[in-house]
Short mmCIF file of C-alpha atoms in Angstrom, two decimals:
data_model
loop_
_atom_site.label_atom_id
_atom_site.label_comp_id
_atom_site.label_asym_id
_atom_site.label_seq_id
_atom_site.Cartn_x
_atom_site.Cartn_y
_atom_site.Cartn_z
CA UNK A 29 -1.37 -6.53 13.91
CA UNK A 30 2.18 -7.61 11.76
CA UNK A 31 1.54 -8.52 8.06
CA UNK A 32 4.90 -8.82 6.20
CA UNK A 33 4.31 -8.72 2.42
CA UNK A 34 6.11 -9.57 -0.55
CA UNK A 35 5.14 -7.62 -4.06
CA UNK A 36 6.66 -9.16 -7.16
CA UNK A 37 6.15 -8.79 -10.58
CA UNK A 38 8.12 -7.52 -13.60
CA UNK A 39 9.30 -3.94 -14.42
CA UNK A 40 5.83 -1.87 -15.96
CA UNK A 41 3.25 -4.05 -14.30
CA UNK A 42 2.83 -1.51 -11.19
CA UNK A 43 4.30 -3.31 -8.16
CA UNK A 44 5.40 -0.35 -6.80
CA UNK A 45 2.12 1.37 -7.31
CA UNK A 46 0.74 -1.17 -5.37
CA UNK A 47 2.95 -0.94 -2.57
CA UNK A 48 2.30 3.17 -2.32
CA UNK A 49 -1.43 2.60 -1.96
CA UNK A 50 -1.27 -0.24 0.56
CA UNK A 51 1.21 2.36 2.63
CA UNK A 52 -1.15 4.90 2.58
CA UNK A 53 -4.17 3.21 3.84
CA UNK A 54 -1.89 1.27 6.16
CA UNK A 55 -0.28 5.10 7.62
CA UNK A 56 -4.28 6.12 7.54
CA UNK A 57 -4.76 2.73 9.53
CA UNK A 58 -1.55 4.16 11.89
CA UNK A 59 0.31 1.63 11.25
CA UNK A 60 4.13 1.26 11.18
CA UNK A 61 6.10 0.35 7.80
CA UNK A 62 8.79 -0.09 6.58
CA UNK A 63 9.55 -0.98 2.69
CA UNK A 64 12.77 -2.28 0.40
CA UNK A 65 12.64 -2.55 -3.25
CA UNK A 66 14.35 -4.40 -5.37
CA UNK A 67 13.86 -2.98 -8.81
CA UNK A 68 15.87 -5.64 -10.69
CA UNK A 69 16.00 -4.94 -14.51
CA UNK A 70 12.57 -2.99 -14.41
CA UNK A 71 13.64 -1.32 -17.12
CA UNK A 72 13.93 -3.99 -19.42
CA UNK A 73 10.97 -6.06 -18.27
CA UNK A 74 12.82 -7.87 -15.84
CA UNK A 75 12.15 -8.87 -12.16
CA UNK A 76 10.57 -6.48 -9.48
CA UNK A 77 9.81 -7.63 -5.79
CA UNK A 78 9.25 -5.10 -2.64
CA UNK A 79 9.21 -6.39 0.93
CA UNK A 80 6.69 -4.49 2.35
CA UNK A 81 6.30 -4.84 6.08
CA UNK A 82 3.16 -3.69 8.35
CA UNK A 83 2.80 -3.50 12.62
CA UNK A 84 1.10 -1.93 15.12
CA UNK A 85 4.47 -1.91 17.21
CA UNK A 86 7.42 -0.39 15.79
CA UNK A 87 9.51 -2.85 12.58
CA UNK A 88 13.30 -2.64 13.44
CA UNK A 89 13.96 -4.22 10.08
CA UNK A 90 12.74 -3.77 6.28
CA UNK A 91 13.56 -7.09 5.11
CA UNK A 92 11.43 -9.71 5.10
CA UNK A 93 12.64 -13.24 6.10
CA UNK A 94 12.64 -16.75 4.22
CA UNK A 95 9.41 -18.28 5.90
CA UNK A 96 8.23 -15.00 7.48
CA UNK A 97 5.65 -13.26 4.71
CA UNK A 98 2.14 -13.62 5.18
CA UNK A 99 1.45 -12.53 1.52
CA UNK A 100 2.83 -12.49 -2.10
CA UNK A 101 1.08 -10.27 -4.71
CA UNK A 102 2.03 -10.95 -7.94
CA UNK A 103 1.29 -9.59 -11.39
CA UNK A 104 3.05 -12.20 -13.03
CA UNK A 105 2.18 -16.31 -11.83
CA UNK A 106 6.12 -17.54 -12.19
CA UNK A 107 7.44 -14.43 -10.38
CA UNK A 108 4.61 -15.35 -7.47
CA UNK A 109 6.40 -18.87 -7.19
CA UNK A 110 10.15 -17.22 -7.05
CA UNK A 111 9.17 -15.89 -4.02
CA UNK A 112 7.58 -19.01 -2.85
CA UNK A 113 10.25 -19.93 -0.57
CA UNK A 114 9.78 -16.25 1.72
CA UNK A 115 5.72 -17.78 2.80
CA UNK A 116 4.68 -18.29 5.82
CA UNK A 117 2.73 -22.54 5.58
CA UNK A 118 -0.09 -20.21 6.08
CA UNK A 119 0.64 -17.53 4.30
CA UNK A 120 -1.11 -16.58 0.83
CA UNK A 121 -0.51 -16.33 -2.79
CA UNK A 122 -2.62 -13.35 -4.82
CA UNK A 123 -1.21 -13.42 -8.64
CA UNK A 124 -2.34 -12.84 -11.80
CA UNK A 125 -2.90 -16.01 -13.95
CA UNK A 126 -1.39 -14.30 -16.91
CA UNK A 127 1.99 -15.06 -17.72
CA UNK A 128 4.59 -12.32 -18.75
CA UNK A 129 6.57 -14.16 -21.51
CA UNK A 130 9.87 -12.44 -21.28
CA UNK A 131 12.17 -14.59 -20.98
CA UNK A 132 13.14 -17.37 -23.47
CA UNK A 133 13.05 -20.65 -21.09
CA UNK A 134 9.88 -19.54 -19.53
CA UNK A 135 8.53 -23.07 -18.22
CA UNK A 136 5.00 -24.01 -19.44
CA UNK A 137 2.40 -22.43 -17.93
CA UNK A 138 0.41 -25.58 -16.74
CA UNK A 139 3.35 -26.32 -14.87
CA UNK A 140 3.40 -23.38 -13.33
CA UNK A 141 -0.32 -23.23 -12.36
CA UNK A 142 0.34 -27.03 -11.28
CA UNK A 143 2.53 -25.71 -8.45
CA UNK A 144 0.19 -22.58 -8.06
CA UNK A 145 -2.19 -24.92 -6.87
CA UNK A 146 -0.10 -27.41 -4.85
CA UNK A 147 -0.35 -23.99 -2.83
CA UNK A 148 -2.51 -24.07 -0.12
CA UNK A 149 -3.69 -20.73 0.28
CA UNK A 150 -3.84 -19.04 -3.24
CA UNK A 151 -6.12 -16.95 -5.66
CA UNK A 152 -4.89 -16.72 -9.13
CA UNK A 153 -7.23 -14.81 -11.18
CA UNK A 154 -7.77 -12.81 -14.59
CA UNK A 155 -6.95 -9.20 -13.23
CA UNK A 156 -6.20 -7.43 -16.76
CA UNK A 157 -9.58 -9.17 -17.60
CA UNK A 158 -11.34 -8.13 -14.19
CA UNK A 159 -9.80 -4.28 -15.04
CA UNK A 160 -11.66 -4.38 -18.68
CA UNK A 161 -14.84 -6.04 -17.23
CA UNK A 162 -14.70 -2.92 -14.57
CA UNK A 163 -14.43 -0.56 -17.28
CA UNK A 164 -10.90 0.05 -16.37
CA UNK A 165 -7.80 0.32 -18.67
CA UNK A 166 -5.63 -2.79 -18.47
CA UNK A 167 -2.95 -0.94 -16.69
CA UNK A 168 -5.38 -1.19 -13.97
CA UNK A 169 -4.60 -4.71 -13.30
CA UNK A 170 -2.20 -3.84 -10.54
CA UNK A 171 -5.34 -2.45 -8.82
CA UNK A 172 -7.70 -5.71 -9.25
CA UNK A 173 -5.19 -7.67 -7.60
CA UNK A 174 -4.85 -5.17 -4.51
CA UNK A 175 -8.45 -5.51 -4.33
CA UNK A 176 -8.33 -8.92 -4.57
CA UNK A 177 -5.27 -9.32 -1.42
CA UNK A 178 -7.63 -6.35 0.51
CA UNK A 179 -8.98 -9.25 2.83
CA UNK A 180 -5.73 -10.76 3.56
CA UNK A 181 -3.71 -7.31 3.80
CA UNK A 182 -5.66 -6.94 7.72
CA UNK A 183 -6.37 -3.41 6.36
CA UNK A 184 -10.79 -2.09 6.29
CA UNK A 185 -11.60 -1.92 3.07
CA UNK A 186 -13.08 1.49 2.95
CA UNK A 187 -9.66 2.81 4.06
CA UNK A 188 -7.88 1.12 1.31
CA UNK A 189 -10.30 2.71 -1.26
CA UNK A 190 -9.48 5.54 0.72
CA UNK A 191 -5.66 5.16 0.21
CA UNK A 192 -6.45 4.50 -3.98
CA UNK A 193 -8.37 8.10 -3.82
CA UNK A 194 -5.43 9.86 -2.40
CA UNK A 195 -2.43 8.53 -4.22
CA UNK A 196 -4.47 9.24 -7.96
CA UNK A 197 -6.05 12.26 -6.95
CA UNK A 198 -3.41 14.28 -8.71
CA UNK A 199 -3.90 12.35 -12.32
CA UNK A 200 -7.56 13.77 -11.97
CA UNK A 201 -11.06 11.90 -11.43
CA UNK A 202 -11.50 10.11 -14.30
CA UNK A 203 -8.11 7.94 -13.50
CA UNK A 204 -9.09 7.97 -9.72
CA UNK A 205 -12.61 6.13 -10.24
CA UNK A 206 -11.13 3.72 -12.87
CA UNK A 207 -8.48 2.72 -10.14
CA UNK A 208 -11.22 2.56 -7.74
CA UNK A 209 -13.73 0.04 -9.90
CA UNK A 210 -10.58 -2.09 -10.65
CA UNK A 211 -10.06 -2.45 -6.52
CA UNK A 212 -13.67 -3.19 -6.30
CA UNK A 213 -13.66 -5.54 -9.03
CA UNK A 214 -10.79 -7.72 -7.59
CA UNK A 215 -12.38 -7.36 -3.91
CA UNK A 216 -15.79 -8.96 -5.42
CA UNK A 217 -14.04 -12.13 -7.38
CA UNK A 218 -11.38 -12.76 -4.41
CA UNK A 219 -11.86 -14.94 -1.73
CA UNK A 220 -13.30 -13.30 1.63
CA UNK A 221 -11.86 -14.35 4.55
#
């Protein structure tokens, strides 16, 4: 098994919160990884991407190359098509269909859904609406779109949950199960493989 994975977003949105769960469940799965961020201006709401790479055989490199990712996650649609360039033709797009407007010259969105779609493979969906419908905070958005990439990630689902248990456990159990519904919630409205 090799899944090499791209995480973007924009500074606050939880990118990196994503990419500690999916390590966990993947070290739980004994896999191999290997992970480089790029925090950008994440401070300022800027860009954020991780390269996040998965094997069963040992990864000699943590960079991900142009045409080699099987997956972007985005929280943010426009940073999902920044990265477009980095996908496999059969790799997938998860994103949030929410734009983050911080930027001045941000395109208009039904452009940016118009190339969504020219994607083959994608899933573009309401996460910080999923999160509330879940009974989740909207901070928990990050979490509906893991749940949503769980079939394409090659990593069992119960293990993944697994992974969300263990990295919240210390913010107590009321922020654990909220995380939890929110994976659940983007597992049922993705696409199953």
């Amino acid at each position: 098994m090799k899944k090499d994975i791209i995480l973007a977003g924009v500074g606050g949105q939880g990118i990196l919160s994503i990419a500690t769960v999916v390590g966990e469940a993947a070290l739980n799965e004994g896999l191999y990884l290997k992970q480089a961020e790029v925090h950008g201006m994440s401070q300022r709401g800027g860009d954020v991407q991780s390269n996040l790479r998965l094997s069963s055989e040992p990864i000699h490199s943590d960079l991900i190359p142009k045409g080699g990712a099987d997956l972007i996650i985005s929280l943010e649609p426009m940073e999902a098509l920044r990265y477009v360039s980095y996908l496999k033709p059969e790799g997938w797009i998860v994103t949030s269909n929410a734009p983050f407007l911080n930027i001045p010259n941000y395109p208009e969105i039904e452009e940016v859904y118009k190339h969504l779609e020219a994607i083959k493979n994608h899933v573009a969906l309401d996460v910080e609406g999923l999160a509330k419908e879940a009974g989740a905070p909207s901070q928990a958005a990050n979490m509906v779109l893991l749940g949503a990439a769980i079939p394409m990630l090659g990593i069992d689902h119960d293990k993944m949950i697994a992974g969300v248990r263990r990295v919240f456990a210390r913010k107590g159990e009321a922020i654990v199960e909220s995380n939890v519904a929110a994976v659940e919630a983007g597992y049922k409205n993705g696409i199953k493989l």
